Amino acid sequence: MKQKIAFITGINGQDGSYLAEYLVGLGYEVHGTVRRNSTPENQDIRLSEIHLKIHTHYGDLLDQGGLEKLLDQIQPDEIYNLAAQSHVRISFDIPQFTVQTNAIGVLNILEAYRRACPDAKFYQASSSEMFGLSVEEDNFQRETTPMNPVSPYGCSKVFGYNIVRNYRRAYGLHTTNGILFNHESPRRGSNFVTNKVCKTAAQIKLGLQDKLELGNMDSYRDWGHSKDYVRAMHLMLQHDVPGDWVVSTMETHSVREMCKLVFNYLGMDYKNYVTQNPKYLRPEELPYLKGDSTKIRTELGWKPKYTFKEMMEEMTQCWLDSFNKK
Ligand code: NAP
Ligand code: F7E
């Protein structure tokens, strides 16, 4: 059988790096884009275990011509569009760049794909942030929940989601949206709340830091593990019919509960160390997320392997180990 070829935008991000490892393990030839960066040493940190087994190319979602040239050369079977300005609070600081990348960038890669390799299957990294303030009466968000975004990031992702559905219907392309709820790992950027808490709690434990400043501790998130979620991305593209699937753990926890768990793991009480700094509050907050992933569980047989507690402990332990090595 012919070796399958995958193309991943944002291959050096959290999800891109786990997805690349997963696909290499399944026997795929894996290609992906990285952006030009003045310090190239930092770019393949998350790819260190597989960089010899994959092909990286310079590429940017803002450069449609460049994307088309790459797709024309590579002729992938599967395209995973994971590249994005993915930080919600930062999307308030740089709204134009966020929208250019996360909205127009999706259109750019869809056009490149339509022209260069329309027989491929296409995955779009859509997000629970699109639901914003909408919650169903049973306290879940699901595929049919109206979208009511509350950040430039959420608004940009709604455009990406809709244009992917439009290209599916208009041109008969195999385009799929994964509507993923928050997912974390030791590779999560340390300015997202989970990894910020794990990193700073480990520093406090080792006497390297004395306090942790956070924003809103009363928001709730449905937090899963990135490794479980990249398996879901691949499963979605193996389905004959393209569609839209929510991926979530079906549990929700507050930022406060998450802090309690992490500090308890290290034998400390978070109340003695955590303070609020208004600089980490958002101009508009999304207070509550809990995803109903019944559709992907029943139609595609996906379920997560990690529990929330296992994931938070793995992340905290990784920081402890890394500081202890220094
Ligand atoms: P991430 O770690 O921030 O990775 C994003 C990747 O996109 C990085 O490789 C980044 O490159 C690249 N990128 C940014 N702007 C780009 C541009 N203009 N052109 C090309 N590449 C660009 O994010 P992640 O957590 O892996 O998330 C992957 C995708 O899933 C994103 O689209 C995100 O919005 C979406 N998503 C994430 C979650 C979550 O909880 N993690 C949930 C739902 C949806 P640099 O390193 O050079 O910046
Ligand atoms: O914030 C609160 C913050 O930045 C989670 C992205 O992957 O998931 C992610 O977006 C919550 C929010 O993730 C701090 O206000 C409190 O309520 O970790 P976060 P996010 O905004 O939910 C969605 C699904 C995506 O698609 C995105 O790409 O935690 N919070 N104090 C804080 N958040 C941060 N970052 N820093 C704080 O100090």
Short mmCIF file of C-alpha atoms and ligand atoms in Angstrom, two decimals:
data_model
loop_
_atom_site.label_atom_id
_atom_site.label_comp_id
_atom_site.label_asym_id
_atom_site.label_seq_id
_atom_site.Cartn_x
_atom_site.Cartn_y
_atom_site.Cartn_z
CA MET A 1 0.00 0.00 0.00
CA LYS A 2 1.24 3.54 -0.84
CA GLN A 3 2.68 5.41 2.15
CA LYS A 4 0.24 8.16 3.19
CA ILE A 5 1.48 11.76 3.18
CA ALA A 6 0.38 14.33 5.78
CA PHE A 7 0.90 18.11 5.74
CA ILE A 8 0.64 19.96 9.08
CA THR A 9 0.66 23.74 9.43
CA GLY A 10 2.07 24.84 12.80
CA ILE A 11 3.96 21.53 13.15
CA ASN A 12 6.17 22.95 15.92
CA GLY A 13 3.22 23.96 18.12
CA GLN A 14 1.89 21.85 20.98
CA ASP A 15 -0.61 19.86 18.87
CA GLY A 16 1.47 19.90 15.68
CA SER A 17 4.39 18.19 17.41
CA TYR A 18 2.25 15.46 19.03
CA LEU A 19 0.33 14.91 15.79
CA ALA A 20 3.59 14.60 13.82
CA GLU A 21 4.84 11.96 16.30
CA TYR A 22 1.55 10.09 16.14
CA LEU A 23 1.47 10.06 12.32
CA VAL A 24 5.15 9.04 12.02
CA GLY A 25 4.28 6.15 14.36
CA LEU A 26 1.46 5.15 12.00
CA GLY A 27 3.90 5.07 9.04
CA TYR A 28 3.01 8.42 7.42
CA GLU A 29 5.46 10.62 5.51
CA VAL A 30 5.03 13.85 7.51
CA HIS A 31 5.58 17.40 6.24
CA GLY A 32 4.91 20.62 8.11
CA THR A 33 5.41 24.36 8.12
CA VAL A 34 7.47 26.49 10.47
CA ARG A 35 7.78 30.27 10.30
CA ARG A 36 11.04 32.05 9.68
CA ASN A 37 12.43 32.97 13.08
CA SER A 38 15.59 34.88 13.99
CA THR A 39 16.56 32.17 16.51
CA PRO A 40 16.06 28.89 14.65
CA GLU A 41 17.47 26.89 17.60
CA ASN A 42 14.22 27.41 19.48
CA GLN A 43 11.98 26.25 16.71
CA ASP A 44 12.31 22.51 16.93
CA ILE A 45 12.31 22.15 20.74
CA ARG A 46 9.00 20.29 20.60
CA LEU A 47 10.16 18.27 17.58
CA SER A 48 13.45 17.13 19.10
CA GLU A 49 12.39 13.48 19.26
CA ILE A 50 11.36 13.24 15.60
CA HIS A 51 13.03 16.02 13.66
CA LEU A 52 15.06 13.53 11.62
CA LYS A 53 11.90 11.64 10.64
CA ILE A 54 9.86 14.59 9.31
CA HIS A 55 10.20 17.27 6.64
CA THR A 56 9.84 20.91 7.70
CA HIS A 57 9.30 23.77 5.26
CA TYR A 58 9.17 27.51 5.80
CA GLY A 59 5.57 28.66 5.45
CA ASP A 60 3.11 31.21 6.73
CA LEU A 61 -0.70 31.19 6.57
CA LEU A 62 -0.53 34.77 5.33
CA ASP A 63 1.34 33.65 2.17
CA GLN A 64 -1.16 31.85 -0.04
CA GLY A 65 1.24 31.54 -2.99
CA GLY A 66 3.85 29.86 -0.81
CA LEU A 67 1.30 27.42 0.59
CA GLU A 68 0.05 26.53 -2.88
CA LYS A 69 3.60 25.87 -4.10
CA LEU A 70 4.23 23.55 -1.14
CA LEU A 71 0.97 21.64 -1.54
CA ASP A 72 1.57 21.29 -5.27
CA GLN A 73 5.01 19.77 -4.62
CA ILE A 74 4.05 17.54 -1.69
CA GLN A 75 0.61 16.33 -2.87
CA PRO A 76 -0.54 15.28 0.62
CA ASP A 77 -3.39 12.86 1.33
CA GLU A 78 -4.27 14.71 4.54
CA ILE A 79 -3.88 18.39 5.49
CA TYR A 80 -4.09 19.46 9.15
CA ASN A 81 -4.43 23.24 9.54
CA LEU A 82 -3.23 23.76 13.12
CA ALA A 83 -1.36 27.08 12.68
CA ALA A 84 -2.90 30.00 14.55
CA GLN A 85 -2.34 32.89 16.91
CA SER A 86 -3.80 30.68 19.62
CA HIS A 87 -3.68 32.86 22.76
CA VAL A 88 -7.08 34.36 23.62
CA ARG A 89 -5.89 37.24 25.86
CA ILE A 90 -3.15 38.19 23.39
CA SER A 91 -5.83 38.30 20.66
CA PHE A 92 -7.09 41.48 22.39
CA ASP A 93 -3.58 42.99 22.05
CA ILE A 94 -3.06 42.00 18.39
CA PRO A 95 -6.57 41.60 16.95
CA GLN A 96 -5.64 42.35 13.33
CA PHE A 97 -2.81 39.80 13.23
CA THR A 98 -5.05 37.25 14.98
CA VAL A 99 -7.83 37.69 12.45
CA GLN A 100 -5.45 37.75 9.48
CA THR A 101 -3.92 34.44 10.56
CA ASN A 102 -6.91 32.60 12.03
CA ALA A 103 -9.56 33.74 9.55
CA ILE A 104 -7.96 34.91 6.27
CA GLY A 105 -5.19 32.34 6.81
CA VAL A 106 -7.79 29.54 6.70
CA LEU A 107 -9.16 30.92 3.46
CA ASN A 108 -5.60 31.11 2.07
CA ILE A 109 -4.85 27.46 2.76
CA LEU A 110 -8.28 26.31 1.57
CA GLU A 111 -7.72 28.08 -1.75
CA ALA A 112 -4.21 26.63 -2.04
CA TYR A 113 -5.62 23.16 -1.34
CA ARG A 114 -8.53 23.55 -3.77
CA ARG A 115 -6.12 24.49 -6.54
CA ALA A 116 -3.16 22.21 -5.78
CA CYS A 117 -4.54 18.94 -4.31
CA PRO A 118 -8.37 18.87 -4.09
CA ASP A 119 -8.45 15.09 -3.54
CA ALA A 120 -6.80 15.47 -0.11
CA LYS A 121 -8.77 15.53 3.15
CA PHE A 122 -8.61 18.76 5.18
CA TYR A 123 -8.79 19.25 8.98
CA GLN A 124 -9.44 22.66 10.56
CA ALA A 125 -8.50 23.35 14.20
CA SER A 126 -11.75 24.92 15.35
CA SER A 127 -12.29 25.80 18.99
CA SER A 128 -14.77 25.77 21.87
CA GLU A 129 -13.94 29.49 22.21
CA MET A 130 -16.40 29.92 19.29
CA PHE A 131 -19.32 29.13 21.64
CA GLY A 132 -18.46 32.08 23.87
CA LEU A 133 -21.42 32.85 26.12
CA SER A 134 -23.73 30.11 24.78
CA VAL A 135 -24.53 27.23 27.14
CA GLU A 136 -27.35 24.69 26.66
CA GLU A 137 -29.94 24.07 29.39
CA ASP A 138 -28.13 20.88 30.41
CA ASN A 139 -24.92 22.95 30.96
CA PHE A 140 -23.05 21.59 27.92
CA GLN A 141 -21.92 23.01 24.58
CA ARG A 142 -22.24 20.70 21.57
CA GLU A 143 -22.15 20.78 17.73
CA THR A 144 -25.60 22.41 17.57
CA THR A 145 -24.97 25.12 20.19
CA PRO A 146 -25.15 28.66 18.72
CA MET A 147 -21.84 30.49 18.42
CA ASN A 148 -21.56 33.68 20.46
CA PRO A 149 -17.81 34.45 20.68
CA VAL A 150 -16.35 36.92 23.19
CA SER A 151 -12.80 37.53 21.91
CA PRO A 152 -11.07 38.47 18.64
CA TYR A 153 -9.69 34.89 18.74
CA GLY A 154 -13.21 33.40 19.06
CA CYS A 155 -14.54 35.64 16.26
CA SER A 156 -11.65 34.68 13.97
CA LYS A 157 -12.22 30.97 14.60
CA VAL A 158 -15.94 31.31 13.75
CA PHE A 159 -14.96 32.60 10.30
CA GLY A 160 -12.52 29.69 9.85
CA TYR A 161 -15.21 27.20 10.90
CA ASN A 162 -17.79 28.64 8.52
CA ILE A 163 -15.52 28.94 5.48
CA VAL A 164 -14.49 25.30 5.95
CA ARG A 165 -18.17 24.26 5.89
CA ASN A 166 -18.76 26.51 2.89
CA TYR A 167 -15.91 24.87 0.89
CA ARG A 168 -17.31 21.44 1.82
CA ARG A 169 -20.74 22.24 0.39
CA ALA A 170 -19.74 24.55 -2.47
CA TYR A 171 -16.91 22.49 -3.95
CA GLY A 172 -17.56 18.99 -2.54
CA LEU A 173 -14.20 19.02 -0.72
CA HIS A 174 -13.50 16.68 2.23
CA THR A 175 -13.17 19.46 4.83
CA THR A 176 -13.69 18.73 8.53
CA ASN A 177 -13.85 20.89 11.67
CA GLY A 178 -12.68 19.50 14.99
CA ILE A 179 -14.27 21.71 17.68
CA LEU A 180 -11.72 21.08 20.39
CA PHE A 181 -12.13 22.15 23.98
CA ASN A 182 -9.00 23.22 25.93
CA HIS A 183 -6.20 20.69 25.80
CA GLU A 184 -2.89 20.82 27.57
CA SER A 185 0.35 18.87 28.07
CA PRO A 186 3.93 19.44 29.17
CA ARG A 187 4.36 21.08 25.73
CA ARG A 188 1.68 23.72 26.38
CA GLY A 189 2.95 27.31 26.14
CA SER A 190 3.74 28.48 29.68
CA ASN A 191 1.53 31.57 29.29
CA PHE A 192 -1.64 29.43 29.20
CA VAL A 193 -3.13 29.06 32.66
CA THR A 194 -2.50 25.34 33.31
CA ASN A 195 1.17 25.34 32.46
CA LYS A 196 1.70 28.75 34.13
CA VAL A 197 0.31 27.30 37.38
CA CYS A 198 2.35 24.06 37.09
CA LYS A 199 5.58 25.93 36.31
CA THR A 200 5.23 28.57 39.04
CA ALA A 201 4.05 26.07 41.68
CA ALA A 202 7.15 23.95 40.95
CA GLN A 203 9.35 27.07 41.25
CA ILE A 204 7.71 27.98 44.58
CA LYS A 205 8.24 24.43 45.85
CA LEU A 206 11.95 24.67 45.00
CA GLY A 207 12.32 28.16 46.52
CA LEU A 208 12.85 29.83 43.12
CA GLN A 209 9.71 31.98 43.32
CA ASP A 210 7.42 33.16 46.11
CA LYS A 211 4.06 33.97 44.52
CA LEU A 212 1.81 33.24 41.57
CA GLU A 213 -0.16 36.08 39.96
CA LEU A 214 -3.29 35.11 38.05
CA GLY A 215 -6.33 36.77 36.48
CA ASN A 216 -9.85 35.35 36.82
CA MET A 217 -9.82 32.20 38.99
CA ASP A 218 -13.57 31.61 38.72
CA SER A 219 -13.80 30.63 35.06
CA TYR A 220 -14.44 26.97 34.21
CA ARG A 221 -12.75 24.98 31.48
CA ASP A 222 -13.07 21.44 30.07
CA TRP A 223 -9.38 20.48 30.03
CA GLY A 224 -8.13 17.37 28.17
CA HIS A 225 -4.71 16.10 27.05
CA SER A 226 -3.26 17.12 23.68
CA LYS A 227 -2.10 13.53 23.00
CA ASP A 228 -5.71 12.30 23.24
CA TYR A 229 -6.92 15.15 21.04
CA VAL A 230 -4.47 14.61 18.15
CA ARG A 231 -5.73 11.00 17.97
CA ALA A 232 -9.20 12.47 17.51
CA MET A 233 -7.98 14.75 14.68
CA HIS A 234 -6.61 11.76 12.78
CA LEU A 235 -9.76 9.68 13.40
CA MET A 236 -11.94 12.45 11.97
CA LEU A 237 -10.01 12.40 8.69
CA GLN A 238 -10.32 8.60 8.41
CA HIS A 239 -14.12 8.96 8.26
CA ASP A 240 -15.50 8.75 4.70
CA VAL A 241 -17.86 11.67 5.22
CA PRO A 242 -16.50 15.05 6.36
CA GLY A 243 -18.22 16.78 9.26
CA ASP A 244 -17.93 18.77 12.49
CA TRP A 245 -17.12 17.03 15.76
CA VAL A 246 -16.76 18.31 19.34
CA VAL A 247 -13.79 16.84 21.25
CA SER A 248 -13.94 17.20 25.05
CA THR A 249 -13.65 15.33 28.34
CA MET A 250 -17.28 16.16 29.36
CA GLU A 251 -15.97 17.48 32.73
CA THR A 252 -15.36 21.04 33.83
CA HIS A 253 -13.12 22.52 36.55
CA SER A 254 -12.51 26.07 37.71
CA VAL A 255 -9.08 27.69 37.55
CA ARG A 256 -9.24 27.71 41.37
CA GLU A 257 -9.84 23.93 41.55
CA MET A 258 -6.95 23.40 39.12
CA CYS A 259 -4.63 25.49 41.34
CA LYS A 260 -5.72 23.53 44.41
CA LEU A 261 -4.92 20.23 42.69
CA VAL A 262 -1.46 21.32 41.51
CA PHE A 263 -0.38 22.88 44.83
CA ASN A 264 -1.75 19.87 46.76
CA TYR A 265 0.34 17.56 44.56
CA LEU A 266 3.39 19.51 45.76
CA GLY A 267 2.23 19.44 49.42
CA MET A 268 1.28 23.15 49.51
CA ASP A 269 -1.89 25.24 49.94
CA TYR A 270 -2.48 27.51 46.90
CA LYS A 271 -4.15 30.14 49.13
CA ASN A 272 -0.77 31.00 50.63
CA TYR A 273 0.78 31.88 47.26
CA VAL A 274 -1.81 32.91 44.64
CA THR A 275 -2.78 36.57 44.20
CA GLN A 276 -4.81 38.34 41.54
CA ASN A 277 -3.19 40.80 39.13
CA PRO A 278 -5.69 42.75 36.98
CA LYS A 279 -3.20 42.66 34.12
CA TYR A 280 -4.19 39.03 33.49
CA LEU A 281 -7.93 39.79 33.32
CA ARG A 282 -9.53 39.93 29.85
CA PRO A 283 -11.63 42.81 28.45
CA GLU A 284 -14.39 40.19 28.03
CA GLU A 285 -14.22 36.77 29.70
CA LEU A 286 -15.66 33.43 28.66
CA PRO A 287 -16.86 32.13 32.03
CA TYR A 288 -17.82 28.50 31.43
CA LEU A 289 -17.01 25.64 29.02
CA LYS A 290 -18.11 21.99 29.18
CA GLY A 291 -18.24 20.00 25.96
CA ASP A 292 -20.61 17.22 25.01
CA SER A 293 -18.50 14.88 22.82
CA THR A 294 -21.14 12.14 22.50
CA LYS A 295 -21.07 12.45 18.69
CA ILE A 296 -17.37 11.59 18.21
CA ARG A 297 -17.56 8.93 20.96
CA THR A 298 -20.48 7.11 19.30
CA GLU A 299 -19.73 7.73 15.60
CA LEU A 300 -15.95 7.34 15.63
CA GLY A 301 -15.29 5.41 18.84
CA TRP A 302 -12.98 8.08 20.36
CA LYS A 303 -12.50 8.53 24.08
CA PRO A 304 -9.75 10.16 26.16
CA LYS A 305 -7.16 8.06 27.98
CA TYR A 306 -5.88 10.71 30.42
CA THR A 307 -7.80 11.96 33.46
CA PHE A 308 -7.57 15.64 34.40
CA LYS A 309 -5.63 14.78 37.58
CA GLU A 310 -3.11 12.57 35.73
CA MET A 311 -2.49 15.31 33.19
CA MET A 312 -1.97 18.09 35.76
CA GLU A 313 0.38 15.88 37.78
CA GLU A 314 2.37 14.93 34.66
CA MET A 315 2.78 18.61 33.75
CA THR A 316 3.82 19.61 37.29
CA GLN A 317 6.28 16.73 37.55
CA CYS A 318 7.86 17.71 34.22
CA TRP A 319 8.62 21.22 35.56
CA LEU A 320 10.00 19.80 38.84
CA ASP A 321 12.27 17.43 36.90
CA SER A 322 13.48 20.17 34.56
CA PHE A 323 14.31 22.61 37.43
CA ASN A 324 15.98 19.82 39.40
CA LYS A 325 18.27 19.02 36.43
CA LYS A 326 19.56 22.62 36.27
P1 NAP B 1 0.28 26.59 19.56
O1 NAP B 1 1.11 25.71 20.44
O2 NAP B 1 0.18 28.05 19.86
O3 NAP B 1 0.80 26.38 18.05
C1 NAP B 1 0.39 27.24 17.02
C2 NAP B 1 1.32 27.06 15.82
O4 NAP B 1 0.90 27.97 14.78
C3 NAP B 1 2.79 27.37 16.10
O5 NAP B 1 3.59 26.45 15.39
C4 NAP B 1 2.96 28.77 15.50
O6 NAP B 1 4.27 29.07 15.08
C5 NAP B 1 2.06 28.65 14.28
N1 NAP B 1 1.67 29.93 13.70
C6 NAP B 1 1.22 31.06 14.31
N2 NAP B 1 0.95 32.02 13.42
C7 NAP B 1 1.22 31.51 12.19
C8 NAP B 1 1.15 32.00 10.87
N3 NAP B 1 0.72 33.24 10.58
N4 NAP B 1 1.51 31.18 9.85
C9 NAP B 1 1.96 29.93 10.09
N5 NAP B 1 2.08 29.41 11.33
C10 NAP B 1 1.70 30.19 12.36
O7 NAP B 1 -1.24 26.04 19.52
P2 NAP B 1 -1.82 24.57 19.85
O8 NAP B 1 -2.23 24.53 21.26
O9 NAP B 1 -0.91 23.54 19.30
O10 NAP B 1 -3.17 24.61 18.99
C11 NAP B 1 -3.19 24.13 17.65
C12 NAP B 1 -4.43 24.68 16.95
O11 NAP B 1 -5.60 24.28 17.64
C13 NAP B 1 -4.51 26.21 16.88
O12 NAP B 1 -5.14 26.54 15.66
C14 NAP B 1 -5.40 26.58 18.04
O13 NAP B 1 -6.04 27.82 17.80
C15 NAP B 1 -6.38 25.42 18.01
N6 NAP B 1 -7.01 25.07 19.28
C16 NAP B 1 -6.24 24.85 20.37
C17 NAP B 1 -6.85 24.45 21.55
C18 NAP B 1 -6.03 24.17 22.79
O14 NAP B 1 -6.61 24.15 23.87
N7 NAP B 1 -4.74 23.91 22.65
C19 NAP B 1 -8.24 24.27 21.60
C20 NAP B 1 -8.97 24.49 20.45
C21 NAP B 1 -8.36 24.87 19.28
P3 NAP B 1 5.26 29.94 16.03
O15 NAP B 1 5.76 28.99 17.07
O16 NAP B 1 6.28 30.41 15.05
O17 NAP B 1 4.42 31.04 16.62
O1 F7E B 2 -7.16 30.57 29.93
C1 F7E B 2 -8.08 32.20 33.05
C2 F7E B 2 -8.48 32.87 31.76
O2 F7E B 2 -5.30 31.17 28.38
C3 F7E B 2 -8.05 29.71 30.60
C4 F7E B 2 -6.49 28.26 23.93
O3 F7E B 2 -5.84 27.03 23.68
O4 F7E B 2 -8.42 27.20 24.89
C5 F7E B 2 -7.38 28.11 25.15
O5 F7E B 2 -7.91 29.39 25.47
C6 F7E B 2 -8.80 30.48 31.67
C7 F7E B 2 -9.40 31.81 31.20
O6 F7E B 2 -6.95 29.34 27.76
C8 F7E B 2 -4.82 33.49 33.98
O7 F7E B 2 -9.10 34.12 32.00
C9 F7E B 2 -6.73 33.19 34.94
O8 F7E B 2 -10.69 31.94 31.75
O9 F7E B 2 -5.28 28.91 29.49
P1 F7E B 2 -6.05 30.00 28.90
P2 F7E B 2 -8.26 29.84 26.98
O10 F7E B 2 -8.38 31.30 26.98
O11 F7E B 2 -9.42 29.06 27.50
C10 F7E B 2 -9.27 27.51 23.76
C11 F7E B 2 -10.28 26.38 23.64
C12 F7E B 2 -8.50 27.79 22.54
O12 F7E B 2 -8.94 27.49 21.44
C13 F7E B 2 -7.29 28.64 22.68
O13 F7E B 2 -6.44 28.50 21.55
O14 F7E B 2 -7.87 30.84 32.69
N1 F7E B 2 -6.86 32.74 33.65
N2 F7E B 2 -5.50 33.66 35.17
C14 F7E B 2 -5.68 32.90 33.04
N3 F7E B 2 -5.28 32.60 31.79
C15 F7E B 2 -3.99 32.87 31.45
N4 F7E B 2 -3.54 32.56 30.21
N5 F7E B 2 -3.12 33.46 32.35
C16 F7E B 2 -3.48 33.80 33.62
O15 F7E B 2 -2.69 34.31 34.40
#
